[in-house]
Short mmCIF file of C-alpha atoms (C1' of nucleotides) in Angstrom, two decimals:
data_model
loop_
_atom_site.label_atom_id
_atom_site.label_comp_id
_atom_site.label_asym_id
_atom_site.label_seq_id
_atom_site.Cartn_x
_atom_site.Cartn_y
_atom_site.Cartn_z
CA UNK A 1 0.00 0.00 0.00
CA UNK A 2 0.85 3.67 -0.57
CA UNK A 3 3.25 2.66 -3.32
CA UNK A 4 4.22 6.28 -4.08
CA UNK A 5 5.21 7.47 -7.49
CA UNK A 6 3.46 4.78 -9.47
CA UNK A 7 0.10 6.53 -9.45
CA UNK A 8 -0.59 8.00 -12.87
CA UNK A 9 -2.13 11.41 -13.46
CA UNK A 10 -5.38 10.00 -14.92
CA UNK A 11 -5.91 8.06 -11.69
CA UNK A 12 -5.15 11.10 -9.53
CA UNK A 13 -7.66 13.15 -11.50
CA UNK A 14 -10.34 10.57 -10.75
CA UNK A 15 -9.77 10.53 -6.99
CA UNK A 16 -11.88 13.61 -6.19
CA UNK A 17 -14.68 12.20 -8.29
CA UNK A 18 -14.63 8.93 -6.36
CA UNK A 19 -14.59 10.93 -3.17
CA UNK A 20 -17.65 12.92 -4.24
CA UNK A 21 -19.71 9.88 -5.18
CA UNK A 22 -18.72 8.03 -2.05
CA UNK A 23 -19.74 11.01 0.06
CA UNK A 24 -23.16 10.90 -1.59
CA UNK A 25 -23.45 7.17 -0.96
CA UNK A 26 -22.57 7.67 2.70
CA UNK A 27 -25.15 10.45 2.96
CA UNK A 28 -27.72 8.05 1.49
CA UNK A 29 -26.84 5.59 4.24
CA UNK A 30 -25.24 2.96 1.99
CA UNK A 31 -22.45 1.12 3.76
CA UNK A 32 -21.26 -1.19 0.98
CA UNK A 33 -20.70 -0.66 -2.72
CA UNK A 34 -19.40 -2.85 -5.55
CA UNK A 35 -16.98 -1.79 -8.22
CA UNK A 36 -19.72 -2.17 -10.83
CA UNK A 37 -22.15 0.06 -8.93
CA UNK A 38 -19.52 2.77 -8.55
CA UNK A 39 -18.51 2.38 -12.20
CA UNK A 40 -22.09 2.82 -13.32
CA UNK A 41 -22.49 6.04 -11.34
CA UNK A 42 -19.18 7.44 -12.56
CA UNK A 43 -19.68 6.47 -16.18
CA UNK A 44 -16.71 4.13 -16.30
CA UNK A 45 -16.01 0.38 -16.03
CA UNK A 46 -15.79 -1.89 -13.00
CA UNK A 47 -12.35 -2.91 -14.20
CA UNK A 48 -11.10 0.65 -14.01
CA UNK A 49 -12.49 1.16 -10.53
CA UNK A 50 -10.74 -1.95 -9.21
CA UNK A 51 -7.55 -1.12 -11.08
CA UNK A 52 -7.58 2.40 -9.62
CA UNK A 53 -8.15 1.27 -6.05
CA UNK A 54 -5.37 -1.25 -6.38
CA UNK A 55 -2.83 1.47 -7.12
CA UNK A 56 -2.97 2.20 -3.41
CA UNK A 57 -3.52 -1.23 -1.96
CA UNK A 58 -6.83 -3.02 -2.31
CA UNK A 59 -9.21 -2.21 0.46
CA UNK A 60 -12.12 -4.30 -0.74
CA UNK A 61 -13.53 -7.62 0.40
CA UNK A 62 -13.64 -10.37 -2.16
CA UNK A 63 -17.14 -11.64 -2.72
CA UNK A 64 -18.62 -8.68 -0.85
CA UNK A 65 -17.50 -5.38 -2.31
CA UNK A 66 -16.07 -2.24 -0.74
CA UNK A 67 -17.10 -0.66 2.54
CA UNK A 68 -18.06 2.95 1.86
CA UNK A 69 -16.54 4.30 5.07
CA UNK A 70 -13.23 2.52 4.48
CA UNK A 71 -13.00 3.89 0.96
CA UNK A 72 -13.87 7.40 2.12
CA UNK A 73 -11.22 7.26 4.80
CA UNK A 74 -8.52 5.86 2.52
CA UNK A 75 -9.20 8.21 -0.40
CA UNK A 76 -9.64 11.06 2.04
CA UNK A 77 -6.19 10.39 3.45
CA UNK A 78 -4.74 10.32 -0.05
CA UNK A 79 -6.35 13.64 -0.96
CA UNK A 80 -5.94 15.49 2.32
CA UNK A 81 -2.99 13.79 3.97
CA UNK A 82 -3.12 13.75 7.73
CA UNK A 83 -5.28 16.85 7.78
CA UNK A 84 -2.78 19.69 7.68
CA UNK A 85 -4.11 22.42 5.42
CA UNK A 86 -1.88 23.83 2.68
CA UNK A 87 -1.10 27.51 3.34
CA UNK A 88 -2.27 29.41 0.27
CA UNK A 89 -2.28 32.90 -1.17
CA UNK A 90 -4.40 34.28 -3.98
CA UNK A 91 -3.27 36.90 -6.45
CA UNK A 92 -5.82 38.88 -8.42
CA UNK A 93 -8.99 39.71 -6.50
CA UNK A 94 -11.23 40.56 -9.46
CA UNK A 95 -14.43 38.74 -10.31
CA UNK A 96 -12.73 35.46 -11.07
CA UNK A 97 -10.44 35.67 -8.06
CA UNK A 98 -13.40 36.40 -5.87
CA UNK A 99 -15.36 33.38 -7.10
CA UNK A 100 -12.34 31.11 -6.89
CA UNK A 101 -11.37 32.23 -3.39
CA UNK A 102 -14.47 30.63 -1.96
CA UNK A 103 -13.28 27.21 -3.10
CA UNK A 104 -9.97 27.65 -1.30
CA UNK A 105 -11.64 29.00 1.80
CA UNK A 106 -13.95 25.97 2.12
CA UNK A 107 -12.06 23.78 4.52
CA UNK A 108 -13.25 20.62 2.78
CA UNK A 109 -10.66 21.08 0.07
CA UNK A 110 -7.54 20.91 2.22
CA UNK A 111 -6.31 24.49 1.86
CA UNK A 112 -6.04 27.48 4.15
CA UNK A 113 -6.30 30.91 2.56
CA UNK A 114 -3.78 33.25 4.19
CA UNK A 115 -4.17 36.39 2.13
CA UNK A 116 -5.17 37.88 -1.20
CA UNK A 117 -3.23 40.44 -3.25
CA UNK A 118 -4.19 42.90 -5.96
CA UNK A 119 -2.63 45.87 -7.72
CA UNK A 120 -5.93 47.74 -7.79
CA UNK A 121 -5.89 50.24 -4.87
CA UNK A 122 -9.69 50.25 -4.82
CA UNK A 123 -9.75 46.61 -3.80
CA UNK A 124 -6.96 46.81 -1.23
CA UNK A 125 -8.23 46.71 2.34
CA UNK A 126 -11.51 44.96 1.49
CA UNK A 127 -12.35 41.52 2.83
CA UNK A 128 -12.68 38.52 0.53
CA UNK A 129 -13.59 34.99 1.66
CA UNK A 130 -12.37 35.80 5.14
CA UNK A 131 -9.04 37.47 4.34
CA UNK A 132 -7.91 41.01 3.68
CA UNK A 133 -6.89 42.08 0.19
CA UNK A 134 -3.35 43.50 0.31
CA UNK A 135 -1.33 45.55 -2.15
CA UNK A 136 1.03 43.59 -4.37
CA UNK A 137 4.06 45.41 -2.87
CA UNK A 138 3.58 43.41 0.29
CA UNK A 139 3.86 40.09 -1.53
CA UNK A 140 7.55 39.51 -0.87
CA UNK A 141 7.56 40.40 2.81
CA UNK A 142 4.38 38.44 3.36
CA UNK A 143 5.82 35.31 1.75
CA UNK A 144 9.08 35.54 3.66
CA UNK A 145 7.15 35.72 6.88
CA UNK A 146 4.29 33.29 6.23
CA UNK A 147 5.82 30.74 3.85
CA UNK A 148 2.77 29.95 1.73
CA UNK A 149 3.07 26.67 -0.21
CA UNK A 150 0.48 27.36 -2.90
CA UNK A 151 -0.36 30.40 -5.01
CA UNK A 152 -3.61 30.84 -6.90
CA UNK A 153 -3.21 33.06 -9.95
CA UNK A 154 -6.24 34.99 -11.19
CA UNK A 155 -4.37 37.66 -13.11
CA UNK A 156 -3.99 38.50 -16.79
CA UNK A 157 -1.48 36.64 -18.92
CA UNK A 158 1.26 39.26 -18.85
CA UNK A 159 1.32 39.62 -15.06
CA UNK A 160 1.37 35.85 -14.67
CA UNK A 161 4.62 35.50 -16.58
CA UNK A 162 6.49 37.84 -14.23
CA UNK A 163 4.66 36.82 -11.07
CA UNK A 164 5.37 33.13 -11.46
CA UNK A 165 9.14 33.73 -11.56
CA UNK A 166 8.90 35.87 -8.45
CA UNK A 167 6.71 33.37 -6.62
CA UNK A 168 8.94 30.41 -7.40
CA UNK A 169 11.87 32.44 -6.11
CA UNK A 170 9.87 33.06 -2.93
CA UNK A 171 9.45 29.33 -2.38
CA UNK A 172 5.97 28.60 -3.77
CA UNK A 173 5.65 24.87 -4.51
CA UNK A 174 2.38 24.71 -6.41
CA UNK A 175 0.11 26.85 -8.56
CA UNK A 176 -3.59 26.76 -9.18
CA UNK A 177 -3.41 28.73 -12.34
CA UNK A 178 -6.30 30.53 -14.03
CA UNK A 179 -4.12 32.82 -16.11
CA UNK A 180 -3.97 32.47 -19.84
CA UNK A 181 -0.37 31.35 -19.70
CA UNK A 182 1.26 28.00 -19.28
CA UNK A 183 3.23 27.85 -16.06
CA UNK A 184 4.26 24.22 -16.42
CA UNK A 185 6.54 25.00 -19.38
CA UNK A 186 8.32 27.88 -17.63
CA UNK A 187 8.48 26.16 -14.24
CA UNK A 188 8.68 22.39 -14.55
CA UNK A 189 10.07 22.22 -11.02
CA UNK A 190 6.76 23.12 -9.37
CA UNK A 191 3.37 21.41 -9.42
CA UNK A 192 0.86 23.19 -11.61
CA UNK A 193 -2.85 22.69 -12.05
CA UNK A 194 -4.04 24.79 -14.97
CA UNK A 195 -7.65 25.85 -15.37
CA UNK A 196 -7.91 27.57 -18.72
CA UNK A 197 -11.54 28.63 -18.91
CA UNK A 198 -11.22 30.16 -22.37
CA UNK A 199 -9.66 26.97 -23.75
CA UNK A 200 -12.38 24.87 -22.20
CA UNK A 201 -15.04 27.05 -23.77
CA UNK A 202 -13.39 26.99 -27.20
CA UNK A 203 -13.01 23.24 -27.31
CA UNK A 204 -16.69 22.91 -26.39
CA UNK A 205 -17.41 25.12 -29.39
CA UNK A 206 -15.42 22.87 -31.70
CA UNK A 207 -17.29 19.79 -30.54
CA UNK A 208 -20.67 21.47 -30.89
CA UNK A 209 -19.96 22.75 -34.38
CA UNK A 210 -18.72 19.35 -35.46
CA UNK A 211 -21.59 17.40 -33.91
CA UNK A 212 -19.25 15.14 -32.00
CA UNK A 213 -20.91 14.30 -28.74
CA UNK B 1 -8.96 17.95 -45.24
CA UNK B 2 -11.72 18.39 -42.65
CA UNK B 3 -11.91 14.63 -42.22
CA UNK B 4 -14.63 14.87 -39.56
CA UNK B 5 -15.05 12.39 -36.77
CA UNK B 6 -11.50 11.14 -36.73
CA UNK B 7 -10.20 13.95 -34.55
CA UNK B 8 -9.57 12.67 -31.05
CA UNK B 9 -10.47 14.56 -27.88
CA UNK B 10 -6.82 15.10 -26.84
CA UNK B 11 -6.21 16.86 -30.17
CA UNK B 12 -9.37 18.98 -29.82
CA UNK B 13 -8.27 20.06 -26.34
CA UNK B 14 -4.97 21.26 -27.75
CA UNK B 15 -6.49 23.41 -30.49
CA UNK B 16 -7.22 26.45 -28.30
CA UNK B 17 -3.68 26.31 -26.98
CA UNK B 18 -2.24 26.31 -30.50
CA UNK B 19 -4.54 29.18 -31.32
CA UNK B 20 -3.31 31.17 -28.31
CA UNK B 21 0.38 30.69 -29.07
CA UNK B 22 -0.11 31.45 -32.75
CA UNK B 23 -1.94 34.65 -31.84
CA UNK B 24 1.06 35.66 -29.75
CA UNK B 25 3.43 34.84 -32.60
CA UNK B 26 1.37 36.94 -35.00
CA UNK B 27 1.36 39.82 -32.51
CA UNK B 28 5.15 39.55 -32.35
CA UNK B 29 5.26 39.91 -36.13
CA UNK B 30 6.48 36.36 -36.86
CA UNK B 31 5.12 35.08 -40.15
CA UNK B 32 6.62 31.59 -40.19
CA UNK B 33 7.02 28.94 -37.51
CA UNK B 34 8.36 25.39 -37.47
CA UNK B 35 6.81 22.44 -35.69
CA UNK B 36 9.78 22.29 -33.35
CA UNK B 37 9.51 25.97 -32.40
CA UNK B 38 5.82 25.58 -31.64
CA UNK B 39 6.47 22.35 -29.75
CA UNK B 40 9.07 24.05 -27.59
CA UNK B 41 6.69 26.87 -26.66
CA UNK B 42 3.84 24.48 -25.90
CA UNK B 43 5.95 21.99 -23.97
CA UNK B 44 5.36 19.12 -26.36
CA UNK B 45 7.18 17.44 -29.28
CA UNK B 46 7.51 18.45 -32.92
CA UNK B 47 6.09 15.07 -33.85
CA UNK B 48 2.90 15.75 -31.97
CA UNK B 49 2.48 19.17 -33.55
CA UNK B 50 2.78 17.76 -37.07
CA UNK B 51 0.59 14.78 -36.23
CA UNK B 52 -2.08 17.13 -34.84
CA UNK B 53 -2.04 19.46 -37.84
CA UNK B 54 -2.33 16.52 -40.16
CA UNK B 55 -5.63 15.43 -38.61
CA UNK B 56 -7.15 18.27 -40.58
CA UNK B 57 -5.02 18.31 -43.69
CA UNK B 58 -1.46 19.51 -43.64
CA UNK B 59 -1.13 23.18 -44.23
CA UNK B 60 2.62 23.44 -43.91
CA UNK B 61 5.38 23.82 -46.48
CA UNK B 62 8.00 21.12 -46.60
CA UNK B 63 11.47 22.47 -45.97
CA UNK B 64 10.06 25.81 -44.80
CA UNK B 65 7.62 25.39 -41.92
CA UNK B 66 4.13 26.71 -41.31
CA UNK B 67 2.84 30.17 -42.17
CA UNK B 68 1.44 31.70 -38.99
CA UNK B 69 -1.48 33.41 -40.72
CA UNK B 70 -2.51 30.23 -42.54
CA UNK B 71 -2.44 28.25 -39.30
CA UNK B 72 -4.41 30.91 -37.47
CA UNK B 73 -7.03 30.99 -40.19
CA UNK B 74 -7.36 27.20 -40.43
CA UNK B 75 -7.45 26.58 -36.67
CA UNK B 76 -9.73 29.60 -36.26
CA UNK B 77 -12.15 28.08 -38.75
CA UNK B 78 -12.06 24.78 -36.88
CA UNK B 79 -12.76 26.46 -33.55
CA UNK B 80 -15.23 29.11 -34.64
CA UNK B 81 -16.75 27.69 -37.81
CA UNK B 82 -17.81 30.28 -40.34
CA UNK B 83 -18.23 32.89 -37.62
CA UNK B 84 -21.78 32.32 -36.40
CA UNK B 85 -21.90 32.68 -32.64
CA UNK B 86 -23.51 29.97 -30.53
CA UNK B 87 -26.62 31.32 -28.76
CA UNK B 88 -26.05 30.74 -25.06
CA UNK B 89 -27.84 31.13 -21.74
CA UNK B 90 -26.34 31.11 -18.27
CA UNK B 91 -28.04 29.74 -15.19
CA UNK B 92 -26.88 30.81 -11.76
CA UNK B 93 -25.76 34.42 -11.52
CA UNK B 94 -23.82 34.21 -8.28
CA UNK B 95 -20.14 34.97 -7.92
CA UNK B 96 -19.01 32.11 -10.12
CA UNK B 97 -21.69 32.76 -12.74
CA UNK B 98 -20.74 36.39 -12.82
CA UNK B 99 -17.05 35.64 -13.39
CA UNK B 100 -17.82 33.00 -15.98
CA UNK B 101 -20.29 35.15 -17.90
CA UNK B 102 -17.51 37.48 -18.98
CA UNK B 103 -15.83 34.64 -20.88
CA UNK B 104 -18.99 33.90 -22.82
CA UNK B 105 -19.63 37.57 -23.50
CA UNK B 106 -16.16 38.07 -25.00
CA UNK B 107 -16.86 37.65 -28.70
CA UNK B 108 -13.46 36.03 -29.27
CA UNK B 109 -14.75 32.76 -27.92
CA UNK B 110 -17.53 32.13 -30.45
CA UNK B 111 -20.54 32.49 -28.18
CA UNK B 112 -23.34 35.00 -27.82
CA UNK B 113 -24.86 35.41 -24.36
CA UNK B 114 -28.63 35.80 -24.68
CA UNK B 115 -29.71 35.86 -21.06
CA UNK B 116 -28.93 34.84 -17.52
CA UNK B 117 -31.30 33.22 -15.01
CA UNK B 118 -31.36 32.96 -11.24
CA UNK B 119 -33.81 31.93 -8.53
CA UNK B 120 -32.64 34.68 -6.21
CA UNK B 121 -35.16 37.58 -6.52
CA UNK B 122 -32.49 40.03 -5.39
CA UNK B 123 -30.44 39.36 -8.49
CA UNK B 124 -33.34 39.38 -10.96
CA UNK B 125 -33.48 42.53 -13.05
CA UNK B 126 -29.80 43.39 -12.64
CA UNK B 127 -27.43 43.51 -15.58
CA UNK B 128 -24.57 41.03 -15.94
CA UNK B 129 -22.04 41.01 -18.78
CA UNK B 130 -24.49 42.87 -20.97
CA UNK B 131 -27.65 40.87 -20.34
CA UNK B 132 -30.50 41.06 -17.87
CA UNK B 133 -30.83 38.48 -15.10
CA UNK B 134 -34.25 36.84 -15.33
CA UNK B 135 -36.25 34.70 -12.91
CA UNK B 136 -35.99 30.96 -13.45
CA UNK B 137 -39.76 30.75 -14.19
CA UNK B 138 -39.11 32.38 -17.52
CA UNK B 139 -36.64 29.72 -18.59
CA UNK B 140 -39.07 27.58 -20.57
CA UNK B 141 -40.79 30.38 -22.46
CA UNK B 142 -37.45 32.03 -23.17
CA UNK B 143 -35.98 28.84 -24.61
CA UNK B 144 -39.03 28.12 -26.75
CA UNK B 145 -38.78 31.59 -28.21
CA UNK B 146 -35.01 32.05 -28.50
CA UNK B 147 -33.72 28.51 -29.08
CA UNK B 148 -30.39 28.72 -27.25
CA UNK B 149 -27.94 25.98 -28.21
CA UNK B 150 -25.73 26.08 -25.14
CA UNK B 151 -26.41 26.36 -21.42
CA UNK B 152 -23.82 27.33 -18.84
CA UNK B 153 -24.57 25.89 -15.42
CA UNK B 154 -23.27 27.72 -12.35
CA UNK B 155 -25.69 26.26 -9.85
CA UNK B 156 -25.36 23.87 -6.89
CA UNK B 157 -25.33 20.15 -7.48
CA UNK B 158 -28.94 19.44 -6.64
CA UNK B 159 -30.38 22.10 -8.96
CA UNK B 160 -28.13 20.89 -11.77
CA UNK B 161 -29.63 17.40 -11.72
CA UNK B 162 -33.15 18.68 -12.31
CA UNK B 163 -32.19 21.56 -14.57
CA UNK B 164 -30.22 19.44 -17.00
CA UNK B 165 -33.23 17.20 -17.69
CA UNK B 166 -35.38 20.25 -18.29
CA UNK B 167 -32.81 21.92 -20.53
CA UNK B 168 -32.25 18.85 -22.67
CA UNK B 169 -36.01 18.64 -23.09
CA UNK B 170 -35.99 22.27 -24.21
CA UNK B 171 -33.47 21.49 -26.94
CA UNK B 172 -30.14 22.48 -25.42
CA UNK B 173 -27.29 20.77 -27.32
CA UNK B 174 -24.31 21.51 -25.13
CA UNK B 175 -23.40 22.33 -21.55
CA UNK B 176 -20.54 24.24 -20.05
CA UNK B 177 -20.93 22.75 -16.64
CA UNK B 178 -19.52 24.16 -13.40
CA UNK B 179 -21.86 22.26 -11.15
CA UNK B 180 -20.63 19.53 -8.89
CA UNK B 181 -22.52 16.89 -10.86
CA UNK B 182 -21.65 14.86 -13.90
CA UNK B 183 -23.93 15.70 -16.77
CA UNK B 184 -22.24 13.42 -19.27
CA UNK B 185 -23.43 10.29 -17.47
CA UNK B 186 -27.06 11.42 -17.26
CA UNK B 187 -27.13 12.94 -20.76
CA UNK B 188 -24.77 11.17 -23.12
CA UNK B 189 -26.73 12.59 -26.05
CA UNK B 190 -25.48 16.13 -25.54
CA UNK B 191 -21.98 17.60 -25.62
CA UNK B 192 -20.66 18.40 -22.17
CA UNK B 193 -17.59 20.28 -21.06
CA UNK B 194 -17.17 19.88 -17.32
CA UNK B 195 -15.17 22.32 -15.21
CA UNK B 196 -15.07 20.89 -11.72
CA UNK B 197 -13.09 23.49 -9.77
CA UNK B 198 -13.23 21.56 -6.51
CA UNK B 199 -11.89 18.41 -8.19
CA UNK B 200 -9.09 20.37 -9.80
CA UNK B 201 -8.11 21.84 -6.45
CA UNK B 202 -8.19 18.49 -4.69
CA UNK B 203 -6.03 16.75 -7.25
CA UNK B 204 -3.50 19.57 -6.96
CA UNK B 205 -3.48 18.86 -3.23
CA UNK B 206 -2.75 15.20 -3.80
CA UNK B 207 0.17 15.98 -6.07
CA UNK B 208 1.62 18.53 -3.64
CA UNK B 209 1.35 16.24 -0.66
CA UNK B 210 2.99 13.41 -2.59
CA UNK B 211 5.78 15.55 -4.07
CA UNK B 212 5.00 14.43 -7.60
CA UNK B 213 5.67 17.33 -9.91
"C1'" DT C 1 -21.43 -25.26 -0.98
"C1'" DA C 2 -22.81 -21.80 -4.47
"C1'" DG C 3 -22.84 -17.06 -5.78
"C1'" DA C 4 -20.69 -12.92 -5.91
"C1'" DT C 5 -17.03 -9.87 -6.32
"C1'" DT C 6 -12.37 -8.71 -5.61
"C1'" DG C 7 -7.25 -8.69 -6.92
"C1'" DT C 8 -4.32 -9.25 -10.62
"C1'" DT C 9 -2.53 -10.69 -14.90
"C1'" DA C 10 -3.08 -10.54 -19.86
"C1'" DA C 11 -5.07 -8.42 -24.14
"C1'" DT C 12 -6.56 -4.47 -26.38
"C1'" DC C 13 -6.77 -0.07 -27.64
"C1'" DG C 14 -5.28 4.54 -28.50
"C1'" DA C 15 -2.09 8.25 -28.14
"C1'" DT C 16 2.57 9.78 -28.33
"C1'" DT C 17 7.06 9.56 -30.16
"C1'" DA C 18 10.53 8.20 -33.49
"C1'" DA C 19 12.09 7.63 -38.06
"C1'" DC C 20 12.57 8.67 -42.69
"C1'" DA C 21 11.30 9.49 -47.42
"C1'" DA C 22 9.26 13.38 -49.95
"C1'" DT C 23 9.98 18.00 -51.27
"C1'" DC C 24 10.49 22.89 -50.81
"C1'" DT D 1 22.54 21.19 -55.04
"C1'" DA D 2 22.45 21.04 -49.91
"C1'" DG D 3 19.88 21.98 -45.83
"C1'" DA D 4 15.76 22.10 -43.60
"C1'" DT D 5 11.36 20.68 -42.42
"C1'" DT D 6 7.11 18.63 -43.52
"C1'" DG D 7 3.87 14.51 -44.22
"C1'" DT D 8 3.31 9.95 -43.03
"C1'" DT D 9 4.28 5.39 -41.65
"C1'" DA D 10 6.12 2.45 -38.02
"C1'" DA D 11 7.52 1.68 -33.10
"C1'" DT D 12 6.75 2.64 -28.46
"C1'" DC D 13 4.47 3.61 -24.61
"C1'" DG D 14 0.76 3.86 -21.38
"C1'" DA D 15 -3.95 3.50 -20.12
"C1'" DT D 16 -8.16 0.98 -20.38
"C1'" DT D 17 -10.66 -3.19 -20.69
"C1'" DA D 18 -11.25 -8.13 -20.42
"C1'" DA D 19 -10.59 -12.42 -18.21
"C1'" DC D 20 -10.17 -15.43 -14.56
"C1'" DA D 21 -8.33 -17.50 -10.43
"C1'" DA D 22 -8.58 -16.42 -5.48
"C1'" DT D 23 -11.65 -15.98 -1.72
"C1'" DC D 24 -15.23 -14.11 1.10
#
DNA sequence: TAGATTGTTAATCGATTAACAATC
DNA sequence: TAGATTGTTAATCGATTAACAATC
């Protein structure tokens, strides 16, 4: 079990989805579930479900299925570790930043929002999802003092290019990146999760126009 | 050329990214680019770039490279068709809906925002990204009259389950889905682009905690 | 015991990468 | 012509699916 390093990205991307469906099952009072039931709900195959779970060390019971609470606990540990929250800062407190901040602030996701930053003086000083918006000048001193591990970027492309260099220098280990710029190419040494909303929207357009469901 | 149906999803997902980088190249005044230059910028291989472009019908020049304007035009046509915008409605005008609406309203993405809907009476009547927020009761009559093709869902999980059935019944062909619920399983007959922000955040957490860049 | 369902190995499928002839 | 780079086929790689023995 916990055979680190051999878990592929496709599997990792499915973990939160498993977690969601299992939470629903638990809420419905189900205590056992089979790989085929889970597969049906998730729109995948029983084979894949079993294969995925076995990346970590099978926690099922042959002939019976999986216990929902065991799965929730195991996958929960994988996703959230031993419970320590990842100290996080957000940069860019516009509309997108505002919406996104609420996801980080929810303590069910495993993060702790320390502060938000913006260049716009009109926003500075306001509260957002429980933290104060600070001027960008304070970024360096804040990071040196508070050692955030994760930065969430909700800024335009051009700012993101410069900011990411600065942030990596300041010891940031991961980015949740909404900027229109690909951090993983410039900074392969950090962990990046890109959310390119414009790209997502455009590829939907392609599929719709080409009638490919 | 335009050999429909044989373009795989991974290729489709890369199209907007090509489009972005080519736009930058054009802005920088470059008129030619090689597959290896593009690959370097995008963090992929020259082989993949050529393979991708050949899904549609090679528009490069052997020995020379690709002309930036030709690529932009061809990929632009793939992404945006002949220029008609996809009539779109948005449901859920909260913080996330508000942020997301600006992407749809930008006419560079190929969509036209017709209206927004919300159950919250306090939001109804306000303007958002150029359209009026309407009460959810008007959804059916609005759809019958205006025939939107795409619906953007920025509502909680439970509402999404019911709404998607209703919207498919009303003739919606595609969803840009931000709700915490998987539309593609319930409605395989429509085109769905899921953006699960919580899932994205959780999988970033896994990777950070397991030091897997 | 019989039925069910996992764990795990093997087969298939598809996407990425490499190689190279065609050609500008 | 020589150098460069595409178009395209072949090889590799990895992920998904199928199959089946182990076992509850």
